[in-house]
Structures are given as structure tokens and as C-alpha cells.
Amino acid sequence: MSTPEFVLALREKIGHAPLWLSGVTGVVVRDADASDPEILLVRRADNGAWTPVTGIIDPGEHPADAMVREVAEETGIEATPVRLARVGVTRPGVYPNGDQVQFIDLTFRLAWRSGEPHPADGENTDARWCPVSELPALDDDMQARVDAALADDERTAFFTGGELVR
């Protein structure tokens, strides 16, 4: 799925003005007890970057439910939320059409339940398992999300002003 209907309806009212949205990132882990567990990555159709699954929370939707839904919609994988790993805020962004946006991001660690990954909804050109030791280059923010999800620390990482606060 591309832009959610509720965002399109808001855009009709506010045009390209900045829009604050709630988003989720899911770091799905398979074989968590192995010496080199695997995480689920997708190659985004819009920019070609490899990332964990990301998405927008629908109005009234629980964030963990949104993450499970996004993983299933984008990759066909069934996963179970394990914990909220990180709360962060993205940099402001501008889409090619001029829409301005910024996200509060809730990064979850999820456990794989079933399925083999494939690009299921057109948002991605590829989906695959990747051993943690062989991760492709991720941008700094995505790497921080993955690191928080894989950390042994069960506490949620909060970032304020670019600094980690526990």
C-alpha cells in the first residue's frame, strides 16, 4: 500500500504543509538464539535502500498491531512483537511532490513466526533474511534502529536532541 487514505484526506486540507505522523519500524529476528541471527530486510522501491520494514500507524490502531500488519502486508511474513526497542523522531523530509513530513518512529523487535519473505505489496522490490554479520550498508538512523532492536538491554531507547537517554 502506498500513501494511506487518511493522509491523502489530510493533504486535501493542508496541502504541502508539514505533517507530523506516527510511524513504526519492525526489526524481525529469525533464529534469535543462533550465533548469527537473521533479520528481515526490504529493498525500498522509492530509493533502492535496504531497510527493516517501516510503515504508518492508522488512526486508532495500536502501534504493535500496525507493525505486525505492515510486516505481513509488505513481506508476507507473520511475526510477533517482542518489545518496543526505540522511540525516535526522524528529520523533516520533503517528498518529490512537495509534501513535507516528519515522523515519530516506534521501533519494535519482532520474532519470526512463519512465512518466507517476498515483496508483497509493491512498496519494495525485494525482501530477504540477512545474517546480522552480513548486513548491507544502512543509513545511520536505520542502523540505530536495528542496533536498538538487537541490543540485549530490554529497556526502550529514547533519543532526544540526538542523544540516547535511558
Tab-separated table of C-alpha atoms in Angstrom:
chain	number	residue	atom	x	y	z
A	1	MET	CA	0.000	0.000	0.000
A	2	SER	CA	1.272	3.490	-0.716
A	3	THR	CA	0.001	6.651	0.986
A	4	PRO	CA	-2.823	5.835	3.435
A	5	GLU	CA	-6.254	7.300	2.692
A	6	PHE	CA	-6.297	9.328	5.922
A	7	VAL	CA	-3.063	11.071	4.888
A	8	LEU	CA	-4.496	11.858	1.440
A	9	ALA	CA	-7.597	13.336	3.131
A	10	LEU	CA	-5.413	15.480	5.385
A	11	ARG	CA	-3.355	16.624	2.400
A	12	GLU	CA	-6.554	17.847	0.709
A	13	LYS	CA	-6.990	20.206	3.672
A	14	ILE	CA	-3.419	21.268	4.416
A	15	GLY	CA	-1.715	20.969	1.038
A	16	HIS	CA	2.043	20.515	1.284
A	17	ALA	CA	2.338	21.954	4.831
A	18	PRO	CA	4.372	19.986	7.368
A	19	LEU	CA	2.554	16.913	8.651
A	20	TRP	CA	3.544	15.062	11.829
A	21	LEU	CA	2.872	11.322	11.503
A	22	SER	CA	3.285	8.274	13.716
A	23	GLY	CA	5.392	5.557	12.151
A	24	VAL	CA	6.715	2.123	13.031
A	25	THR	CA	9.863	0.201	12.179
A	26	GLY	CA	9.996	-3.559	12.615
A	27	VAL	CA	13.198	-5.478	13.123
A	28	VAL	CA	12.030	-9.064	12.636
A	29	VAL	CA	14.521	-11.565	14.029
A	30	ARG	CA	14.759	-15.219	12.981
A	31	ASP	CA	16.913	-17.725	14.889
A	32	ALA	CA	17.443	-15.234	17.717
A	33	ASP	CA	19.458	-17.738	19.767
A	34	ALA	CA	21.866	-18.540	16.935
A	35	SER	CA	25.388	-17.128	16.941
A	36	ASP	CA	24.460	-15.078	13.859
A	37	PRO	CA	20.690	-14.454	13.833
A	38	GLU	CA	18.956	-13.144	10.734
A	39	ILE	CA	16.835	-10.036	10.342
A	40	LEU	CA	14.232	-9.272	7.713
A	41	LEU	CA	15.170	-6.532	5.241
A	42	VAL	CA	13.344	-4.998	2.307
A	43	ARG	CA	14.707	-3.040	-0.656
A	44	ARG	CA	12.555	0.058	-0.995
A	45	ALA	CA	11.074	0.751	-4.424
A	46	ASP	CA	11.320	4.543	-3.989
A	47	ASN	CA	15.052	4.861	-3.283
A	48	GLY	CA	16.586	1.361	-3.516
A	49	ALA	CA	17.751	1.379	0.115
A	50	TRP	CA	17.752	-1.769	2.230
A	51	THR	CA	15.827	-1.214	5.481
A	52	PRO	CA	13.754	-3.043	8.037
A	53	VAL	CA	10.017	-2.845	7.338
A	54	THR	CA	8.555	0.605	8.070
A	55	GLY	CA	5.059	1.989	7.917
A	56	ILE	CA	2.457	4.465	9.105
A	57	ILE	CA	0.112	3.806	12.029
A	58	ASP	CA	-3.545	4.135	11.034
A	59	PRO	CA	-5.819	6.319	13.203
A	60	GLY	CA	-6.883	4.359	16.290
A	61	GLU	CA	-4.531	1.468	15.534
A	62	HIS	CA	-2.283	0.116	18.285
A	63	PRO	CA	1.362	0.630	17.241
A	64	ALA	CA	2.300	-3.035	17.765
A	65	ASP	CA	-0.679	-4.121	15.648
A	66	ALA	CA	0.404	-1.644	12.961
A	67	MET	CA	3.874	-3.182	12.927
A	68	VAL	CA	2.547	-6.733	12.591
A	69	ARG	CA	0.218	-5.559	9.785
A	70	GLU	CA	2.990	-3.734	7.917
A	71	VAL	CA	5.334	-6.742	8.073
A	72	ALA	CA	2.604	-9.026	6.709
A	73	GLU	CA	1.493	-6.553	4.004
A	74	GLU	CA	4.990	-5.789	2.767
A	75	THR	CA	6.672	-9.201	3.048
A	76	GLY	CA	4.119	-11.938	3.699
A	77	ILE	CA	5.865	-12.743	6.993
A	78	GLU	CA	3.947	-13.452	10.193
A	79	ALA	CA	5.717	-12.031	13.234
A	80	THR	CA	5.048	-11.405	16.911
A	81	PRO	CA	6.066	-8.210	18.730
A	82	VAL	CA	8.671	-8.837	21.424
A	83	ARG	CA	9.332	-5.342	22.723
A	84	LEU	CA	9.393	-1.652	21.939
A	85	ALA	CA	13.096	-1.101	21.330
A	86	ARG	CA	13.405	2.595	20.456
A	87	VAL	CA	11.481	5.842	20.262
A	88	GLY	CA	12.900	8.424	17.887
A	89	VAL	CA	11.998	11.331	15.644
A	90	THR	CA	13.049	11.499	12.011
A	91	ARG	CA	14.472	14.555	10.349
A	92	PRO	CA	11.905	16.633	8.464
A	93	GLY	CA	11.544	15.424	4.894
A	94	VAL	CA	10.046	16.600	1.635
A	95	TYR	CA	8.616	14.181	-0.940
A	96	PRO	CA	9.102	14.838	-4.676
A	97	ASN	CA	5.546	16.231	-4.881
A	98	GLY	CA	6.392	18.861	-2.226
A	99	ASP	CA	4.637	17.236	0.748
A	100	GLN	CA	6.519	17.974	3.977
A	101	VAL	CA	6.559	15.301	6.680
A	102	GLN	CA	8.209	14.284	9.917
A	103	PHE	CA	7.685	11.048	11.868
A	104	ILE	CA	7.768	9.928	15.442
A	105	ASP	CA	9.151	6.424	14.961
A	106	LEU	CA	8.464	3.484	17.246
A	107	THR	CA	10.936	0.701	16.546
A	108	PHE	CA	9.865	-2.784	17.552
A	109	ARG	CA	11.746	-6.026	17.828
A	110	LEU	CA	9.607	-8.854	16.456
A	111	ALA	CA	10.061	-12.610	16.405
A	112	TRP	CA	9.508	-14.504	13.147
A	113	ARG	CA	6.592	-16.966	13.297
A	114	SER	CA	6.143	-18.173	9.721
A	115	GLY	CA	6.479	-17.410	6.045
A	116	GLU	CA	9.209	-16.699	3.543
A	117	PRO	CA	9.788	-13.067	2.582
A	118	HIS	CA	8.768	-11.634	-0.758
A	119	PRO	CA	7.880	-8.112	-1.927
A	120	ALA	CA	4.134	-8.434	-1.368
A	121	ASP	CA	2.598	-5.008	-1.957
A	122	GLY	CA	4.680	-3.032	-4.454
A	123	GLU	CA	6.417	-0.812	-1.895
A	124	ASN	CA	9.570	-2.916	-2.162
A	125	THR	CA	11.461	-4.623	-4.948
A	126	ASP	CA	12.992	-7.341	-2.758
A	127	ALA	CA	12.638	-8.874	0.705
A	128	ARG	CA	15.045	-11.298	2.338
A	129	TRP	CA	16.630	-12.601	5.502
A	130	CYS	CA	20.085	-11.245	6.220
A	131	PRO	CA	22.529	-12.528	8.828
A	132	VAL	CA	23.365	-9.755	11.276
A	133	SER	CA	27.071	-10.203	10.450
A	134	GLU	CA	26.367	-9.508	6.754
A	135	LEU	CA	24.031	-6.506	6.872
A	136	PRO	CA	24.245	-4.222	3.849
A	137	ALA	CA	25.084	-0.571	4.437
A	138	LEU	CA	22.196	1.112	6.247
A	139	ASP	CA	21.897	4.844	6.820
A	140	ASP	CA	22.820	5.956	10.338
A	141	ASP	CA	19.230	6.260	11.542
A	142	MET	CA	18.215	2.818	10.256
A	143	GLN	CA	21.366	1.282	11.738
A	144	ALA	CA	20.489	2.840	15.114
A	145	ARG	CA	17.003	1.312	14.904
A	146	VAL	CA	18.454	-2.140	14.147
A	147	ASP	CA	21.052	-1.800	16.910
A	148	ALA	CA	18.394	-0.854	19.470
A	149	ALA	CA	16.233	-3.826	18.482
A	150	LEU	CA	19.157	-6.255	18.683
A	151	ALA	CA	20.532	-4.895	21.972
A	152	ASP	CA	20.490	-7.179	24.988
A	153	ASP	CA	19.118	-4.271	27.041
A	154	GLU	CA	15.373	-4.806	27.472
A	155	ARG	CA	14.786	-1.102	28.144
A	156	THR	CA	13.446	1.143	25.407
A	157	ALA	CA	15.995	3.573	23.981
A	158	PHE	CA	14.801	7.183	23.801
A	159	PHE	CA	16.576	9.748	21.665
A	160	THR	CA	16.235	13.438	22.477
A	161	GLY	CA	18.286	16.035	20.691
A	162	GLY	CA	20.265	13.241	19.030
A	163	GLU	CA	21.365	11.871	22.414
A	164	LEU	CA	20.459	8.486	23.867
A	165	VAL	CA	18.509	8.745	27.117
A	166	ARG	CA	17.628	5.665	29.195
